[in-house]
């Protein structure tokens, strides 16, 4: 079995989420601050504007809390390693980002996150803060289109948060922000594969098990089941299998459509492999007449040293394209 | 022994360097093009300006060829995996970036690179192209200050190329570009540690061997010897040991000095660990009165799935600070 023998440069294995958040705040060089127990919020927020709050479990850095920044999220509620932020942390972050126009919660579809953000929203309502929620569920391999509410949120959250963050820098009402964030979600699909597990910081144990001669097709970032196991194969063989899962889904991708194409490493898969996969994928996309407005090749949605990759496609209409082209800056993703 | 069992998503193991370059060109979305055998060059180059050419072996992505971009390098000569670009590739890149004002070669101090870039410069001279060279040798653990010409070039090349790239977008003469690139080198120091090898794409074998209970202090990105092996330790213990090697070197770092601080993952070390190390390092830097102008936390100088980290410090004077603050955009590093 392919295993990860953990040998991590950390301190107390049970304090990783707190310590990495301290480090993350320092990485922002004064542009963001720590709030309460484990939230991070930008310092210069546009007055009288609706707020964009993201969040989720730690251990997947630079998401979620590393997507806070100019033209990105206003703040993030950070959970413990692989655990949703508890409601009091969601509330502290909500209070810190709210500027009287309400707060959009935008996060991936995991049961713990949904439960805790929902309770956070109730607590915020008691304080007079309007909260609306858009849930990211872009993983086509996690459930069929008819059961979208069961789909996981994976790497598509990066283009989605970028688009919602751009919207948050422009619009005046929470409803407008909700509308655009929902459209970004509706227009985004992802599929991931895994070749090796990462490690659990507290124990050093692998996050899951996977035989050496197989790839987990459609596997989630914690090793959740997807389509199933397929034999280890080449980049040229794998790219069309992944893209076919997106093409077979319910997002219309027609000739002439403009897209953002994001090739993500889940942790230790090297950029060399991402680039070789991009070389395999791009002619397939162009063969369908899709026009690639921007390509992203990076490791932004990770799970420790997990090996694997994901493809995400976001279809841009005129409104989303305009928002996409705005610059943004964060620890996780920066664009001129 | 800690080993890397390779399970890579590639095609022909002997074609990786060519295929990743194809992918890299695609990642630039039309802003750069492939030139000749294995070079990449930006399309919109400032006319009548001195050129900045970088390069080196493949397998360390996003360096070196991923540092091509606006406000970064004009082009790169790409070698095979872990091998210097041959002189004909250096020449093809040189011809493509030259705009009549000469070309600066800026690359890391490895014997093969020095030899091949020097021959490339001779070939370019025969074509009437003026070439000057600045060699990056920032690794304080690879030789004492008295033997700087034996030092390796490691992660400090990222701030150095950023500064030289900013200069290349501004200055009118090759001599000015040389002067600023040399100052960026003179003001930059790095030190790395390793905890696990990466893999050799052609064979799947580990790039070196390292016992499970030790850290290679000062180890180079191919596993080159540094200070020696130290027992595995915590982030809080490791950060001061690394910084002391930089503080003990011959770059004056005095209270009030402004610096760029770059925490780099060598491949599979997760951003969680980088952030926890930043948390440990930052108070030490501030305790010496250093002012951190910008922090970078990313994996930019890598060696496949090698685990380990490096710290790089670049001291900014007024001229370098102004250049630092210019925006830049590349696959490897982008700044608003």
XYZ file of C-alpha atoms in Angstrom:
672
model
C 0.000 0.000 0.000
C 1.157 3.508 -0.707
C 1.660 5.278 2.589
C 2.827 8.603 3.864
C 5.414 8.314 6.622
C 4.909 11.612 8.346
C 8.024 13.610 9.216
C 6.586 17.029 9.717
C 8.220 20.258 10.814
C 5.670 21.316 13.407
C 5.520 21.906 17.170
C 2.658 20.488 19.237
C 0.682 18.280 16.818
C -2.547 19.331 18.525
C -1.841 23.053 18.093
C -1.239 23.064 14.341
C -4.439 24.888 13.405
C -3.789 27.685 15.893
C -0.122 28.038 15.023
C -0.624 28.018 11.283
C -3.232 30.744 11.641
C -0.705 32.835 13.580
C 1.731 32.302 10.731
C -0.892 33.088 8.127
C -1.667 36.439 9.742
C 2.072 37.242 9.628
C 2.181 36.270 5.953
C -0.305 39.082 5.281
C 2.270 41.692 6.406
C -0.255 43.821 8.273
C -3.017 43.645 5.680
C -5.061 41.187 7.761
C -5.459 40.507 11.463
C -6.432 37.647 13.723
C -9.892 37.997 15.234
C -11.114 36.101 18.299
C -10.141 32.460 18.611
C -9.321 31.435 15.072
C -10.497 33.844 12.411
C -8.650 36.102 10.019
C -10.068 39.331 8.609
C -8.757 41.993 6.244
C -8.004 45.362 7.805
C -9.139 47.711 5.050
C -12.691 46.738 4.216
C -14.861 48.811 1.897
C -17.398 50.682 4.060
C -21.136 50.000 3.800
C -20.608 46.926 1.647
C -21.857 43.354 1.876
C -19.229 40.991 3.252
C -17.821 37.733 1.924
C -16.895 35.155 4.564
C -15.282 31.834 3.711
C -14.027 29.096 5.983
C -13.542 25.447 6.684
C -11.175 22.981 8.239
C -7.441 23.613 8.494
C -4.836 21.349 6.936
C -5.784 22.180 3.346
C -3.723 25.373 3.083
C -3.625 27.771 1.398
C -7.435 27.287 1.354
C -9.615 28.368 2.999
C -8.192 31.119 5.188
C -5.415 31.892 2.666
C -8.036 33.102 0.193
C -8.651 36.214 2.283
C -7.407 39.326 0.520
C -7.985 42.245 -1.790
C -10.601 41.217 -4.356
C -10.940 37.876 -2.559
C -12.710 37.004 0.708
C -13.069 39.616 3.457
C -12.443 37.068 6.164
C -12.343 33.396 7.061
C -13.434 31.238 9.969
C -10.800 28.581 10.491
C -11.528 25.152 11.924
C -9.187 22.672 13.556
C -7.282 20.243 11.303
C -9.818 18.594 8.949
C -12.679 19.918 11.122
C -15.280 22.609 10.524
C -14.988 25.899 12.417
C -17.315 25.786 15.426
C -20.249 28.231 15.490
C -18.597 30.665 17.898
C -15.679 31.063 15.483
C -18.110 31.545 12.598
C -19.840 34.210 14.701
C -16.642 36.070 15.619
C -15.644 36.182 11.962
C -19.149 37.282 10.946
C -19.126 40.180 13.377
C -15.680 41.268 12.219
C -16.494 41.356 8.491
C -20.024 42.782 8.746
C -20.376 46.422 7.705
C -24.105 46.742 8.141
C -24.980 45.245 4.758
C -24.993 41.594 5.745
C -22.633 38.669 5.213
C -22.454 35.918 2.599
C -21.197 32.572 3.837
C -19.466 30.801 0.946
C -17.975 27.399 1.764
C -17.639 23.800 0.633
C -20.402 21.262 1.091
C -19.288 19.192 4.083
C -21.800 18.170 6.750
C -19.856 19.692 9.647
C -19.357 22.983 7.857
C -23.024 23.219 6.872
C -24.142 22.533 10.444
C -21.727 24.971 12.073
C -22.132 27.788 9.572
C -25.917 27.421 9.877
C -25.723 27.742 13.669
C -23.323 30.660 13.190
C -25.926 32.303 10.967
C -28.568 31.867 13.679
C -26.268 33.404 16.286
C -25.518 36.270 13.902
C -29.259 36.817 13.311
C -29.701 37.191 17.061
C -27.158 40.022 16.853
C -29.091 41.622 14.018
C -26.704 40.579 11.248
C -28.282 39.309 8.018
C -26.553 36.209 6.708
C -27.114 34.391 3.440
C -25.408 31.205 2.349
C -24.091 29.820 -0.930
C -22.674 26.315 -0.740
C -19.902 25.166 -3.073
C -20.550 21.675 -4.471
C -18.446 21.444 -7.613
C -17.206 17.830 -7.440
C -18.985 15.980 -10.250
C -17.655 12.611 -9.042
C -19.253 12.829 -5.616
C -22.928 12.505 -6.636
C -24.999 12.628 -9.829
C -26.461 15.935 -11.062
C -29.844 14.932 -9.628
C -28.318 14.877 -6.130
C -26.268 18.057 -6.218
C -26.897 18.774 -2.558
C -24.775 15.702 -1.814
C -21.797 16.916 -3.827
C -18.550 17.902 -2.151
C -16.870 21.243 -2.600
C -13.366 20.855 -3.976
C -10.900 22.955 -6.001
C -13.568 24.882 -7.884
C -13.825 26.975 -4.770
C -10.756 28.937 -5.899
C -12.315 30.458 -9.049
C -15.628 30.723 -7.184
C -14.133 32.693 -4.272
C -12.146 34.828 -6.728
C -15.356 35.730 -8.613
C -17.374 36.291 -5.445
C -14.529 38.354 -3.986
C -14.468 40.535 -7.085
C -18.231 40.922 -6.795
C -17.950 41.827 -3.107
C -15.592 44.647 -4.083
C -18.196 46.061 -6.496
C -21.807 45.432 -5.502
C -23.897 47.285 -2.940
C -26.318 44.655 -1.733
C -26.059 41.204 -0.236
C -28.614 39.908 -2.725
C -26.407 40.943 -5.635
C -23.423 39.225 -4.012
C -25.490 36.081 -3.461
C -26.691 36.107 -7.058
C -23.170 36.334 -8.492
C -21.643 33.802 -6.085
C -24.431 31.372 -6.925
C -23.833 31.881 -10.637
C -20.105 31.219 -10.145
C -21.023 27.968 -8.381
C -23.563 27.005 -11.039
C -20.901 27.530 -13.707
C -18.109 25.533 -12.039
C -17.363 21.810 -12.164
C -14.376 19.841 -10.828
C -13.021 16.348 -10.725
C -10.051 15.045 -8.774
C -7.862 11.971 -8.687
C -5.528 10.694 -6.022
C -2.364 8.626 -6.168
C -1.177 8.775 -2.536
C -2.554 9.787 0.851
C -1.401 12.726 2.912
C -0.816 12.458 6.653
C -2.844 13.329 9.722
C -0.734 15.887 11.637
C -1.854 14.728 15.081
C -0.872 11.079 14.563
C 1.376 10.895 11.518
C -0.936 8.238 10.093
C -1.910 8.313 6.416
C -5.216 10.020 5.644
C -6.370 6.921 3.717
C -4.947 3.857 1.980
C -4.411 3.337 -1.714
C -2.607 0.503 -3.487
C 0.506 1.382 -5.458
C -0.866 0.339 -8.838
C -4.125 2.277 -8.804
C -5.497 5.813 -9.005
C -8.573 6.929 -7.080
C -10.709 8.475 -9.843
C -13.001 11.154 -8.502
C -11.623 10.781 -5.000
C -12.216 13.670 -2.579
C -9.489 15.577 -0.792
C -9.834 13.510 2.383
C -9.894 10.254 0.403
C -13.683 10.181 0.015
C -14.997 7.692 -2.532
C -15.493 8.866 -6.082
C -15.975 6.883 -9.259
C -13.663 4.093 -8.134
C -10.165 2.770 -8.601
C -8.559 2.624 -12.028
C -5.162 1.200 -12.977
C -2.225 3.601 -12.732
C -1.927 5.245 -16.151
C -0.198 8.007 -18.072
C -1.038 11.699 -18.102
C -2.280 11.388 -21.675
C -4.650 8.600 -20.629
C -5.807 10.265 -17.433
C -6.614 13.760 -18.722
C -9.457 12.666 -21.067
C -10.951 10.398 -18.397
C -11.102 13.326 -15.997
C -12.449 15.774 -18.553
C -15.095 13.301 -19.728
C -16.558 13.323 -16.226
C -16.968 17.089 -16.456
C -18.229 17.020 -20.043
C -20.774 14.341 -19.050
C -22.210 16.532 -16.320
C -25.072 19.022 -16.626
C -23.079 22.212 -17.265
C -23.426 23.104 -20.945
C -19.970 23.628 -22.404
C -20.414 24.636 -26.017
C -18.093 25.772 -28.774
C -17.178 29.387 -28.231
C -17.721 29.317 -24.475
C -14.979 30.996 -22.479
C -13.634 29.206 -19.434
C -11.118 29.379 -16.627
C -9.213 26.099 -16.444
C -7.578 25.276 -13.118
C -5.102 22.414 -12.724
C -4.572 21.872 -8.996
C -2.107 19.723 -7.077
C -3.548 18.129 -3.951
C -0.238 18.589 -2.152
C 2.880 16.724 -3.172
C 2.150 16.152 -6.850
C 4.803 18.248 -8.525
C 4.150 21.089 -10.944
C 5.982 19.065 -13.598
C 3.059 16.647 -13.577
C 0.474 19.446 -13.576
C 2.098 20.927 -16.671
C 2.241 17.561 -18.452
C -1.449 17.088 -17.647
C -2.228 20.578 -18.922
C -0.452 19.652 -22.163
C -2.768 16.640 -22.435
C -5.953 18.485 -21.458
C -5.698 21.685 -23.428
C -6.123 20.176 -26.946
C -9.198 18.309 -25.698
C -10.738 21.535 -24.411
C -9.867 23.373 -27.588
C -11.128 20.445 -29.660
C -14.563 21.124 -28.199
C -14.254 24.738 -29.246
C -13.817 26.019 -25.703
C -11.780 29.204 -25.383
C -9.478 29.254 -22.363
C -9.589 32.748 -20.928
C -7.170 31.918 -18.125
C -5.225 28.880 -17.026
C -4.197 28.377 -13.398
C -1.586 25.760 -12.487
C -0.847 25.625 -8.784
C -1.395 23.761 -5.521
C -4.121 25.722 -3.754
C -6.589 23.072 -2.577
C -4.506 20.477 -0.784
C -4.610 17.866 1.937
C -1.172 17.779 3.511
C 1.229 15.707 1.341
C -1.570 13.976 -0.507
C -0.638 13.272 -4.129
C -3.167 13.788 -6.858
C -4.588 16.455 -9.078
C -7.885 18.052 -9.926
C -9.269 19.837 -12.951
C -11.804 22.633 -12.491
C -13.689 24.437 -15.229
C -15.568 27.700 -14.683
C -17.647 28.998 -17.559
C -17.541 32.772 -17.851
C -20.423 34.852 -19.136
C -19.877 38.561 -19.793
C -20.534 39.521 -16.164
C -18.279 36.829 -14.694
C -15.521 37.586 -17.205
C -15.470 41.231 -16.168
C -15.214 40.191 -12.525
C -12.562 37.610 -13.346
C -10.372 40.253 -14.955
C -10.197 42.381 -11.796
C -6.899 41.975 -9.940
C -6.813 40.145 -6.639
C -4.235 39.383 -3.978
C -4.101 36.728 -1.286
C -1.667 34.186 0.108
C -3.387 31.484 -1.908
C -4.093 33.195 -5.217
C -2.924 36.474 -6.694
C -3.727 37.863 -10.125
C -2.530 41.051 -11.796
C 15.619 5.264 5.380
C 13.103 7.770 4.221
C 12.301 7.102 0.591
C 10.069 8.396 -2.107
C 8.158 5.671 -3.913
C 7.506 7.384 -7.188
C 3.997 7.120 -8.624
C 4.002 9.949 -11.066
C 1.357 11.105 -13.530
C 3.573 11.485 -16.582
C 3.945 9.940 -20.046
C 7.371 8.915 -21.358
C 9.744 9.370 -18.397
C 12.475 10.511 -20.779
C 10.288 13.207 -22.347
C 9.275 15.016 -19.164
C 11.335 18.155 -19.767
C 9.947 18.633 -23.278
C 6.370 17.884 -22.289
C 6.362 20.103 -19.228
C 7.689 22.970 -21.329
C 4.804 22.460 -23.767
C 2.441 22.645 -20.794
C 4.189 25.684 -19.391
C 3.768 27.585 -22.642
C 0.037 26.747 -22.519
C -0.132 27.989 -18.925
C 0.922 31.419 -20.195
C -2.313 31.708 -22.223
C -0.637 33.272 -25.248
C 1.628 35.653 -23.329
C 4.728 33.531 -23.992
C 5.813 31.169 -26.745
C 8.115 28.222 -27.199
C 11.297 29.039 -29.069
C 13.550 26.472 -30.746
C 14.156 23.213 -28.912
C 13.376 24.036 -25.316
C 13.170 27.735 -24.547
C 10.287 29.976 -23.553
C 10.118 33.683 -24.312
C 7.571 36.423 -23.627
C 5.738 37.763 -26.675
C 5.489 41.450 -25.783
C 8.999 42.598 -25.025
C 9.874 46.253 -24.478
C 11.691 47.468 -27.613
C 15.339 48.616 -27.480
C 15.816 47.291 -23.969
C 18.410 45.025 -22.374
C 17.113 41.479 -21.902
C 16.974 39.225 -18.865
C 17.477 35.522 -19.536
C 17.238 32.872 -16.833
C 17.469 29.119 -17.087
C 18.566 25.842 -15.607
C 17.578 22.227 -15.270
C 13.973 21.077 -15.374
C 12.316 19.205 -12.521
C 12.402 22.137 -10.115
C 9.211 23.833 -11.367
C 7.969 26.486 -11.254
C 11.621 27.659 -11.443
C 13.358 28.432 -13.638
C 11.252 28.722 -16.801
C 8.116 29.554 -14.771
C 9.714 32.839 -13.697
C 9.286 34.251 -17.187
C 6.701 37.013 -17.244
C 5.769 40.661 -16.975
C 8.246 42.328 -14.635
C 10.120 39.035 -14.353
C 12.472 37.306 -16.816
C 12.080 37.886 -20.561
C 12.862 34.283 -21.348
C 14.353 31.047 -20.083
C 16.577 28.304 -21.469
C 15.294 25.007 -20.134
C 17.505 21.966 -19.554
C 16.560 18.329 -19.294
C 15.528 16.997 -15.873
C 18.200 18.041 -13.336
C 20.532 18.993 -16.208
C 21.748 22.356 -17.490
C 20.401 23.641 -20.805
C 22.935 22.837 -23.550
C 24.647 25.793 -25.283
C 22.460 25.640 -28.401
C 19.366 26.071 -26.253
C 21.018 28.970 -24.418
C 21.789 30.488 -27.813
C 18.253 30.092 -29.195
C 16.844 31.774 -26.083
C 19.468 34.518 -26.267
C 18.596 35.344 -29.867
C 14.895 35.403 -29.061
C 15.139 37.810 -26.107
C 17.797 40.130 -27.546
C 16.534 43.514 -28.683
C 19.867 45.008 -29.681
C 20.838 46.099 -26.177
C 22.416 42.863 -25.005
C 21.381 40.055 -22.698
C 21.981 39.365 -19.011
C 22.333 35.704 -18.070
C 21.098 35.276 -14.495
C 21.201 31.715 -13.143
C 22.199 29.541 -10.218
C 25.776 28.513 -9.564
C 25.952 24.908 -10.780
C 28.990 23.704 -12.760
C 26.979 22.491 -15.754
C 24.978 25.696 -15.981
C 28.092 27.865 -15.755
C 29.822 25.875 -18.487
C 26.869 25.836 -20.856
C 25.800 29.436 -20.357
C 29.431 30.500 -20.897
C 29.585 28.609 -24.191
C 26.187 30.066 -25.083
C 27.621 33.540 -24.453
C 30.525 32.793 -26.784
C 28.151 31.593 -29.500
C 26.027 34.708 -28.982
C 29.144 36.927 -29.262
C 29.849 35.336 -32.655
C 26.382 36.521 -33.666
C 27.162 40.010 -32.416
C 25.066 39.808 -29.263
C 26.600 41.252 -26.098
C 26.094 38.984 -23.093
C 26.930 39.636 -19.466
C 26.510 37.186 -16.622
C 25.471 37.419 -12.968
C 25.602 34.163 -11.060
C 23.252 33.474 -8.155
C 25.054 31.913 -5.186
C 22.844 32.587 -2.183
C 23.176 29.331 -0.219
C 25.193 30.192 2.916
C 25.476 26.511 3.886
C 27.263 25.451 0.716
C 30.603 27.238 1.289
C 32.035 29.884 3.621
C 31.886 33.578 2.674
C 35.537 33.409 1.609
C 34.613 30.865 -1.072
C 31.493 32.441 -2.483
C 32.223 31.243 -5.992
C 31.608 27.706 -4.677
C 28.169 28.512 -3.291
C 25.024 27.035 -4.826
C 22.121 29.102 -6.046
C 18.914 28.169 -4.233
C 15.579 29.824 -3.407
C 16.997 33.340 -3.202
C 16.791 33.306 -6.966
C 13.081 34.140 -6.707
C 13.500 37.591 -5.115
C 16.644 38.102 -7.214
C 14.857 37.381 -10.512
C 11.909 39.515 -9.387
C 14.220 42.477 -8.713
C 16.226 41.972 -11.896
C 13.001 41.581 -13.861
C 11.692 44.844 -12.456
C 14.998 46.477 -13.383
C 14.828 45.021 -16.901
C 11.440 46.713 -17.330
C 12.944 50.100 -16.410
C 16.606 50.534 -17.346
C 18.078 51.356 -20.748
C 21.476 49.710 -20.628
C 22.812 46.229 -19.974
C 25.337 47.660 -17.515
C 22.545 49.122 -15.386
C 20.733 45.781 -15.429
C 23.937 43.981 -14.439
C 24.560 46.430 -11.603
C 21.095 45.971 -10.112
C 21.013 42.183 -10.548
C 24.421 41.955 -8.877
C 23.191 44.102 -5.993
C 20.133 41.862 -5.591
C 22.491 38.862 -5.399
C 24.842 40.605 -2.984
C 21.879 41.397 -0.719
C 20.349 37.888 -0.675
C 21.137 34.904 1.545
C 19.382 31.539 1.862
C 19.552 28.344 3.848
C 17.614 25.143 3.295
C 16.863 21.944 5.165
C 15.578 18.634 3.928
C 13.524 15.918 5.562
C 12.829 13.585 2.605
C 14.090 13.032 -0.938
C 12.132 13.619 -4.085
C 12.179 11.182 -6.987
C 14.043 10.973 -10.271
C 11.350 10.984 -12.979
C 13.254 8.700 -15.359
C 13.758 5.913 -12.820
C 11.403 6.522 -9.915
C 14.390 6.244 -7.587
C 14.787 8.669 -4.670
C 17.011 11.681 -5.355
C 19.061 10.881 -2.223
C 18.776 8.995 1.051
C 18.029 10.407 4.469
C 17.298 8.549 7.697
C 13.866 9.028 9.246
C 15.114 10.630 12.458
C 17.318 13.355 10.987
C 17.129 16.616 9.067
C 19.714 17.636 6.474
C 20.700 21.124 7.662
C 21.881 23.294 4.811
C 21.203 20.565 2.266
C 20.892 21.637 -1.387
C 17.880 20.982 -3.553
C 19.416 17.873 -5.122
C 20.530 16.558 -1.733
C 23.947 18.224 -1.822
C 25.825 18.270 1.459
C 25.348 21.267 3.702
C 26.194 21.727 7.375
C 25.354 18.133 8.244
C 22.623 16.009 9.781
C 20.797 17.123 12.911
C 18.177 15.223 14.903
C 14.573 15.702 13.763
C 13.227 18.663 15.756
C 10.312 21.048 16.083
C 9.591 24.126 13.976
C 10.411 26.334 16.972
C 13.800 24.654 17.312
C 14.583 24.610 13.613
C 13.760 28.222 12.691
C 16.479 29.819 14.870
C 19.083 27.283 13.697
C 18.351 28.199 10.107
C 18.276 31.942 10.733
C 21.536 31.808 12.711
C 23.290 30.497 9.608
C 22.131 33.577 7.708
C 22.865 35.975 10.567
C 26.360 34.464 10.890
C 27.135 35.186 7.258
C 28.696 38.343 5.810
C 25.540 40.254 4.859
C 25.049 43.046 7.389
C 21.502 42.852 8.741
C 21.065 45.737 11.134
C 18.168 47.141 13.104
C 15.958 49.163 10.800
C 16.948 47.283 7.656
C 14.032 46.349 5.440
C 13.896 42.840 4.036
C 11.892 40.435 1.920
C 11.484 37.148 3.783
C 10.753 34.096 1.666
C 9.709 30.768 3.196
C 9.885 28.133 0.457
C 8.758 24.521 0.335
C 11.074 22.223 -1.582
C 8.094 20.273 -2.905
C 5.904 18.188 -0.662
C 6.332 20.059 2.614
C 2.871 21.457 3.189
C 2.033 25.133 3.588
C 0.849 24.346 7.123
C 4.470 23.719 8.051
C 5.702 26.808 6.212
C 3.249 28.939 8.179
C 4.236 27.356 11.497
C 7.895 28.035 10.628
C 7.038 31.620 9.708
C 5.393 31.975 13.118
C 8.666 30.835 14.684
C 10.948 32.935 12.484
C 9.192 36.270 12.408
C 9.729 37.233 16.090
C 13.429 36.410 15.695
C 13.709 38.712 12.678
C 11.775 41.451 14.450
C 13.834 40.906 17.593
C 16.877 41.999 15.594
C 15.023 45.112 14.522
C 14.557 43.961 10.940
C 11.474 45.322 9.202
C 9.731 42.813 6.962
C 8.624 44.664 3.850
C 7.113 41.562 2.287
C 6.690 37.943 3.247
C 6.410 35.181 0.638
C 5.194 31.713 1.632
C 5.039 29.303 -1.280
C 6.670 26.393 -3.066
C 8.600 27.957 -5.925
C 12.045 26.348 -5.768
C 11.411 22.622 -5.588
C 12.873 19.252 -6.460
C 9.976 16.968 -7.295
C 8.362 15.662 -4.082
C 11.362 16.498 -1.948
C 10.342 17.549 1.564
C 12.088 20.421 3.247
C 12.049 24.176 3.468
C 14.308 27.128 2.893
C 14.479 30.649 4.266
C 15.721 33.473 2.051
C 16.380 37.054 3.115
C 16.847 39.906 0.668
C 17.871 43.259 2.100
C 16.221 46.166 0.313
C 17.851 49.558 -0.097
C 15.802 52.447 -1.512
C 16.480 51.437 -5.126
C 15.670 47.761 -4.612
C 12.567 48.589 -2.585
C 11.190 50.694 -5.408
C 11.831 47.844 -7.846
C 10.341 45.316 -5.444
C 7.099 47.274 -5.260
C 6.481 47.067 -9.012
C 3.875 44.457 -9.941
C 4.945 41.270 -11.677
C 3.245 38.243 -13.151
C 4.522 34.760 -13.954
C 3.477 31.149 -13.418
C 5.877 30.935 -10.478
C 5.423 34.268 -8.759
C 2.865 37.041 -9.164
C 2.610 40.252 -7.169
C 0.050 43.035 -7.358
